[in-house]
Amino acid sequence: MATNLKNLSSLNPAEIPPVNGMKIGIVVSEWNRDVTQALLEGATKTLVRLGISEDHIHVHYVPGSFELPLGAQFIAEYLKPDAVICLGCVIQGETRHFDYICQGVTQGITDLNLKYNLPFIFGVLTTDTLDQAKDRAGGKHGNKGDEAAVTALKMAHMKKSLK
Ligand code: DLZ
């Protein structure tokens, strides 16, 4: 996670492998939209900074984090990207809904990675409070969207280099 111990937001572009021609899908949850928009901004800015052209970044929205795996699967099926970044924010409430959503989205994204042999990146904040989420979406602990973008490029490059 984006913490002050490991914060990829300040990563040096020289440390990123070549990204020529890569196409990246991004699926974004509309729930907690202020936070997920900040994650999206971080991810897209980082992708562009590291050499992905804007017309190779495909952004699509789903209603909530629970829908991220299916949205990501649609992108993988129909757009054939090199990686899909999943961005969401689940905040603990008074009920156990939090646990079920977190479990569903985590398992769903894990399954997609293995089913498609394609990087599906887990850019989902799971926090106790809105402030904790904001701290990790462009706040004092960096931006998890930046980290997700870097991870997508590293994994996409790994796949290309082994083929
Ligand atoms: C229903 C719900 C709740 C209570 N909380 C969140 C949340 O904190 N973050 C999030 O991304 N989505 C939440 N949702 C919506 C679910 O993800 C999902 O969209 C609905 O349960 C419909 O399947």
mmCIF file of C-alpha atoms and ligand atoms in Angstrom:
data_model
loop_
_atom_site.group_PDB
_atom_site.id
_atom_site.type_symbol
_atom_site.label_atom_id
_atom_site.label_comp_id
_atom_site.label_asym_id
_atom_site.label_seq_id
_atom_site.Cartn_x
_atom_site.Cartn_y
_atom_site.Cartn_z
ATOM 1 C CA MET A 1 0.000 0.000 0.000
ATOM 2 C CA ALA A 2 0.994 3.634 -0.331
ATOM 3 C CA THR A 3 2.596 4.218 3.027
ATOM 4 C CA ASN A 4 5.473 6.416 4.058
ATOM 5 C CA LEU A 5 7.570 3.214 4.202
ATOM 6 C CA LYS A 6 6.974 2.247 0.578
ATOM 7 C CA ASN A 7 5.712 5.035 -1.616
ATOM 8 C CA LEU A 8 6.026 4.540 -5.378
ATOM 9 C CA SER A 9 4.529 7.949 -6.171
ATOM 10 C CA SER A 10 8.016 9.445 -6.381
ATOM 11 C CA LEU A 11 9.454 6.658 -8.529
ATOM 12 C CA ASN A 12 12.148 7.610 -11.037
ATOM 13 C CA PRO A 13 10.989 6.937 -14.660
ATOM 14 C CA ALA A 14 14.463 5.544 -15.403
ATOM 15 C CA GLU A 15 13.614 2.559 -13.203
ATOM 16 C CA ILE A 16 10.671 1.577 -15.402
ATOM 17 C CA PRO A 17 11.186 -0.822 -18.313
ATOM 18 C CA PRO A 18 10.291 0.229 -21.899
ATOM 19 C CA VAL A 19 6.552 0.588 -22.521
ATOM 20 C CA ASN A 20 6.460 1.159 -26.285
ATOM 21 C CA GLY A 21 3.015 0.690 -27.794
ATOM 22 C CA MET A 22 1.417 -0.715 -24.657
ATOM 23 C CA LYS A 23 -2.349 -0.398 -24.210
ATOM 24 C CA ILE A 24 -3.683 -0.080 -20.650
ATOM 25 C CA GLY A 25 -7.289 -0.483 -19.478
ATOM 26 C CA ILE A 26 -8.508 1.188 -16.295
ATOM 27 C CA VAL A 27 -11.754 0.303 -14.536
ATOM 28 C CA VAL A 28 -12.913 2.757 -11.879
ATOM 29 C CA SER A 29 -15.562 2.385 -9.178
ATOM 30 C CA GLU A 30 -18.058 5.255 -8.885
ATOM 31 C CA TRP A 31 -18.559 4.583 -5.163
ATOM 32 C CA ASN A 32 -16.539 7.099 -3.056
ATOM 33 C CA ARG A 33 -16.022 8.959 -6.305
ATOM 34 C CA ASP A 34 -13.859 11.812 -4.960
ATOM 35 C CA VAL A 35 -11.308 9.248 -3.860
ATOM 36 C CA THR A 36 -11.479 7.041 -6.951
ATOM 37 C CA GLN A 37 -11.156 10.082 -9.245
ATOM 38 C CA ALA A 38 -7.976 11.041 -7.389
ATOM 39 C CA LEU A 39 -6.685 7.485 -7.846
ATOM 40 C CA LEU A 40 -7.542 7.677 -11.551
ATOM 41 C CA GLU A 41 -5.757 11.004 -11.905
ATOM 42 C CA GLY A 42 -2.658 9.548 -10.245
ATOM 43 C CA ALA A 43 -2.722 6.439 -12.420
ATOM 44 C CA THR A 44 -3.208 8.248 -15.739
ATOM 45 C CA LYS A 45 -0.621 10.936 -14.972
ATOM 46 C CA THR A 46 1.891 8.257 -14.037
ATOM 47 C CA LEU A 47 1.195 6.185 -17.145
ATOM 48 C CA VAL A 48 1.682 9.237 -19.364
ATOM 49 C CA ARG A 49 4.796 10.300 -17.444
ATOM 50 C CA LEU A 50 6.258 6.841 -18.013
ATOM 51 C CA GLY A 51 5.594 6.859 -21.753
ATOM 52 C CA ILE A 52 2.067 5.532 -22.419
ATOM 53 C CA SER A 53 0.256 7.679 -24.979
ATOM 54 C CA GLU A 54 -3.108 9.055 -23.817
ATOM 55 C CA ASP A 55 -5.002 7.318 -26.625
ATOM 56 C CA HIS A 56 -3.674 3.982 -25.345
ATOM 57 C CA ILE A 57 -5.326 4.485 -21.941
ATOM 58 C CA HIS A 58 -8.930 3.233 -21.859
ATOM 59 C CA VAL A 59 -10.984 4.292 -18.825
ATOM 60 C CA HIS A 60 -14.355 2.729 -17.947
ATOM 61 C CA TYR A 61 -16.586 3.061 -14.878
ATOM 62 C CA VAL A 62 -18.523 0.531 -12.789
ATOM 63 C CA PRO A 63 -21.042 1.326 -10.006
ATOM 64 C CA GLY A 64 -19.039 -0.048 -7.054
ATOM 65 C CA SER A 65 -15.899 -1.971 -6.172
ATOM 66 C CA PHE A 66 -17.801 -5.249 -6.217
ATOM 67 C CA GLU A 67 -18.293 -4.747 -9.970
ATOM 68 C CA LEU A 68 -14.584 -4.120 -10.655
ATOM 69 C CA PRO A 69 -13.724 -7.739 -11.593
ATOM 70 C CA LEU A 70 -16.483 -8.008 -14.189
ATOM 71 C CA GLY A 71 -15.713 -4.549 -15.578
ATOM 72 C CA ALA A 72 -12.052 -5.563 -15.810
ATOM 73 C CA GLN A 73 -13.017 -8.785 -17.556
ATOM 74 C CA PHE A 74 -15.082 -6.856 -20.139
ATOM 75 C CA ILE A 75 -12.027 -4.677 -20.838
ATOM 76 C CA ALA A 76 -9.754 -7.706 -21.152
ATOM 77 C CA GLU A 77 -12.168 -9.483 -23.500
ATOM 78 C CA TYR A 78 -13.109 -6.603 -25.777
ATOM 79 C CA LEU A 79 -10.087 -4.258 -25.761
ATOM 80 C CA LYS A 80 -7.210 -6.763 -25.465
ATOM 81 C CA PRO A 81 -4.993 -4.506 -23.314
ATOM 82 C CA ASP A 82 -1.522 -5.294 -21.934
ATOM 83 C CA ALA A 83 -2.799 -4.754 -18.372
ATOM 84 C CA VAL A 84 -5.949 -3.680 -16.561
ATOM 85 C CA ILE A 85 -5.830 -1.422 -13.508
ATOM 86 C CA CYS A 86 -8.757 -1.743 -11.070
ATOM 87 C CA LEU A 87 -9.388 1.352 -8.926
ATOM 88 C CA GLY A 88 -11.813 1.431 -6.009
ATOM 89 C CA CYS A 89 -12.297 2.554 -2.444
ATOM 90 C CA VAL A 90 -14.122 0.535 0.191
ATOM 91 C CA ILE A 91 -14.653 2.242 3.539
ATOM 92 C CA GLN A 92 -15.613 0.386 6.693
ATOM 93 C CA GLY A 93 -19.221 1.022 7.739
ATOM 94 C CA GLU A 94 -21.385 -0.220 10.576
ATOM 95 C CA THR A 95 -22.212 -3.568 8.969
ATOM 96 C CA ARG A 96 -20.236 -6.476 7.500
ATOM 97 C CA HIS A 97 -20.818 -5.222 3.957
ATOM 98 C CA PHE A 98 -17.186 -4.040 3.915
ATOM 99 C CA ASP A 99 -15.896 -7.586 4.440
ATOM 100 C CA TYR A 100 -18.042 -9.076 1.704
ATOM 101 C CA ILE A 101 -17.127 -6.410 -0.862
ATOM 102 C CA CYS A 102 -13.413 -6.648 -0.024
ATOM 103 C CA GLN A 103 -13.474 -10.418 -0.234
ATOM 104 C CA GLY A 104 -15.375 -10.394 -3.537
ATOM 105 C CA VAL A 105 -13.199 -7.850 -5.264
ATOM 106 C CA THR A 106 -9.930 -9.324 -3.997
ATOM 107 C CA GLN A 107 -10.785 -12.871 -5.020
ATOM 108 C CA GLY A 108 -12.303 -11.671 -8.290
ATOM 109 C CA ILE A 109 -9.178 -9.768 -9.312
ATOM 110 C CA THR A 110 -6.919 -12.632 -8.212
ATOM 111 C CA ASP A 111 -8.917 -15.067 -10.344
ATOM 112 C CA LEU A 112 -8.746 -12.789 -13.390
ATOM 113 C CA ASN A 113 -4.944 -12.598 -13.253
ATOM 114 C CA LEU A 114 -4.661 -16.349 -13.448
ATOM 115 C CA LYS A 115 -7.556 -16.961 -15.841
ATOM 116 C CA TYR A 116 -6.340 -14.483 -18.474
ATOM 117 C CA ASN A 117 -2.579 -14.729 -17.897
ATOM 118 C CA LEU A 118 -2.716 -10.922 -17.891
ATOM 119 C CA PRO A 119 -1.910 -8.369 -15.181
ATOM 120 C CA PHE A 120 -5.045 -7.111 -13.401
ATOM 121 C CA ILE A 121 -3.791 -4.648 -10.813
ATOM 122 C CA PHE A 122 -5.385 -4.292 -7.393
ATOM 123 C CA GLY A 123 -5.702 -0.537 -6.874
ATOM 124 C CA VAL A 124 -8.431 -0.723 -4.260
ATOM 125 C CA LEU A 125 -8.193 1.197 -1.007
ATOM 126 C CA THR A 126 -9.740 -0.603 1.960
ATOM 127 C CA THR A 127 -9.786 1.789 4.897
ATOM 128 C CA ASP A 128 -11.520 2.450 8.203
ATOM 129 C CA THR A 129 -12.208 6.107 7.399
ATOM 130 C CA LEU A 130 -12.584 8.520 4.496
ATOM 131 C CA ASP A 131 -9.567 10.481 5.755
ATOM 132 C CA GLN A 132 -7.369 7.380 5.580
ATOM 133 C CA ALA A 133 -8.512 6.894 1.986
ATOM 134 C CA LYS A 134 -7.783 10.531 1.075
ATOM 135 C CA ASP A 135 -4.320 10.214 2.630
ATOM 136 C CA ARG A 136 -3.640 7.425 0.105
ATOM 137 C CA ALA A 137 -5.265 9.094 -2.903
ATOM 138 C CA GLY A 138 -2.962 12.057 -3.384
ATOM 139 C CA GLY A 139 -2.536 12.887 0.315
ATOM 140 C CA LYS A 140 0.254 12.452 2.811
ATOM 141 C CA HIS A 141 0.800 8.769 1.990
ATOM 142 C CA GLY A 142 1.074 9.277 -1.764
ATOM 143 C CA ASN A 143 -1.329 7.973 -4.366
ATOM 144 C CA LYS A 144 -2.224 4.293 -4.718
ATOM 145 C CA GLY A 145 -3.170 5.074 -8.340
ATOM 146 C CA ASP A 146 0.482 5.916 -9.094
ATOM 147 C CA GLU A 147 1.555 2.617 -7.582
ATOM 148 C CA ALA A 148 -1.037 0.698 -9.560
ATOM 149 C CA ALA A 149 0.207 2.284 -12.805
ATOM 150 C CA VAL A 150 3.826 1.381 -12.074
ATOM 151 C CA THR A 151 2.857 -2.171 -11.147
ATOM 152 C CA ALA A 152 0.836 -2.553 -14.368
ATOM 153 C CA LEU A 153 3.774 -1.514 -16.520
ATOM 154 C CA LYS A 154 6.230 -3.725 -14.673
ATOM 155 C CA MET A 155 4.010 -6.801 -14.991
ATOM 156 C CA ALA A 156 3.120 -6.092 -18.639
ATOM 157 C CA HIS A 157 6.814 -5.733 -19.405
ATOM 158 C CA MET A 158 7.622 -8.977 -17.605
ATOM 159 C CA LYS A 159 5.100 -10.829 -19.755
ATOM 160 C CA LYS A 160 6.410 -9.295 -23.006
ATOM 161 C CA SER A 161 10.023 -10.052 -22.109
ATOM 162 C CA LEU A 162 9.282 -13.746 -21.502
ATOM 163 C CA LYS A 163 7.203 -14.370 -24.624
HETATM 164 C C1 DLZ B 1 -23.031 -1.153 -1.153
HETATM 165 C C2 DLZ B 1 -21.659 -0.585 -1.006
HETATM 166 C C3 DLZ B 1 -21.209 -0.131 0.246
HETATM 167 C C4 DLZ B 1 -22.036 -0.193 1.488
HETATM 168 N N1 DLZ B 1 -20.000 0.414 0.389
HETATM 169 C C5 DLZ B 1 -19.191 0.502 -0.693
HETATM 170 C C6 DLZ B 1 -17.888 1.067 -0.575
HETATM 171 O O1 DLZ B 1 -17.447 1.542 0.482
HETATM 172 N N2 DLZ B 1 -17.116 1.096 -1.689
HETATM 173 C C7 DLZ B 1 -17.533 0.593 -2.894
HETATM 174 O O2 DLZ B 1 -16.761 0.638 -3.866
HETATM 175 N N3 DLZ B 1 -18.771 0.079 -3.029
HETATM 176 C C8 DLZ B 1 -19.596 0.035 -1.979
HETATM 177 N N4 DLZ B 1 -20.849 -0.493 -2.112
HETATM 178 C C9 DLZ B 1 -21.320 -0.882 -3.470
HETATM 179 C C10 DLZ B 1 -20.879 -2.304 -3.914
HETATM 180 O O3 DLZ B 1 -19.522 -2.310 -4.325
HETATM 181 C C11 DLZ B 1 -21.737 -2.780 -5.105
HETATM 182 O O4 DLZ B 1 -21.715 -1.795 -6.112
HETATM 183 C C12 DLZ B 1 -23.173 -3.058 -4.710
HETATM 184 O O5 DLZ B 1 -23.235 -3.959 -3.625
HETATM 185 C C13 DLZ B 1 -23.977 -3.656 -5.908
HETATM 186 O O6 DLZ B 1 -23.406 -4.889 -6.327
#
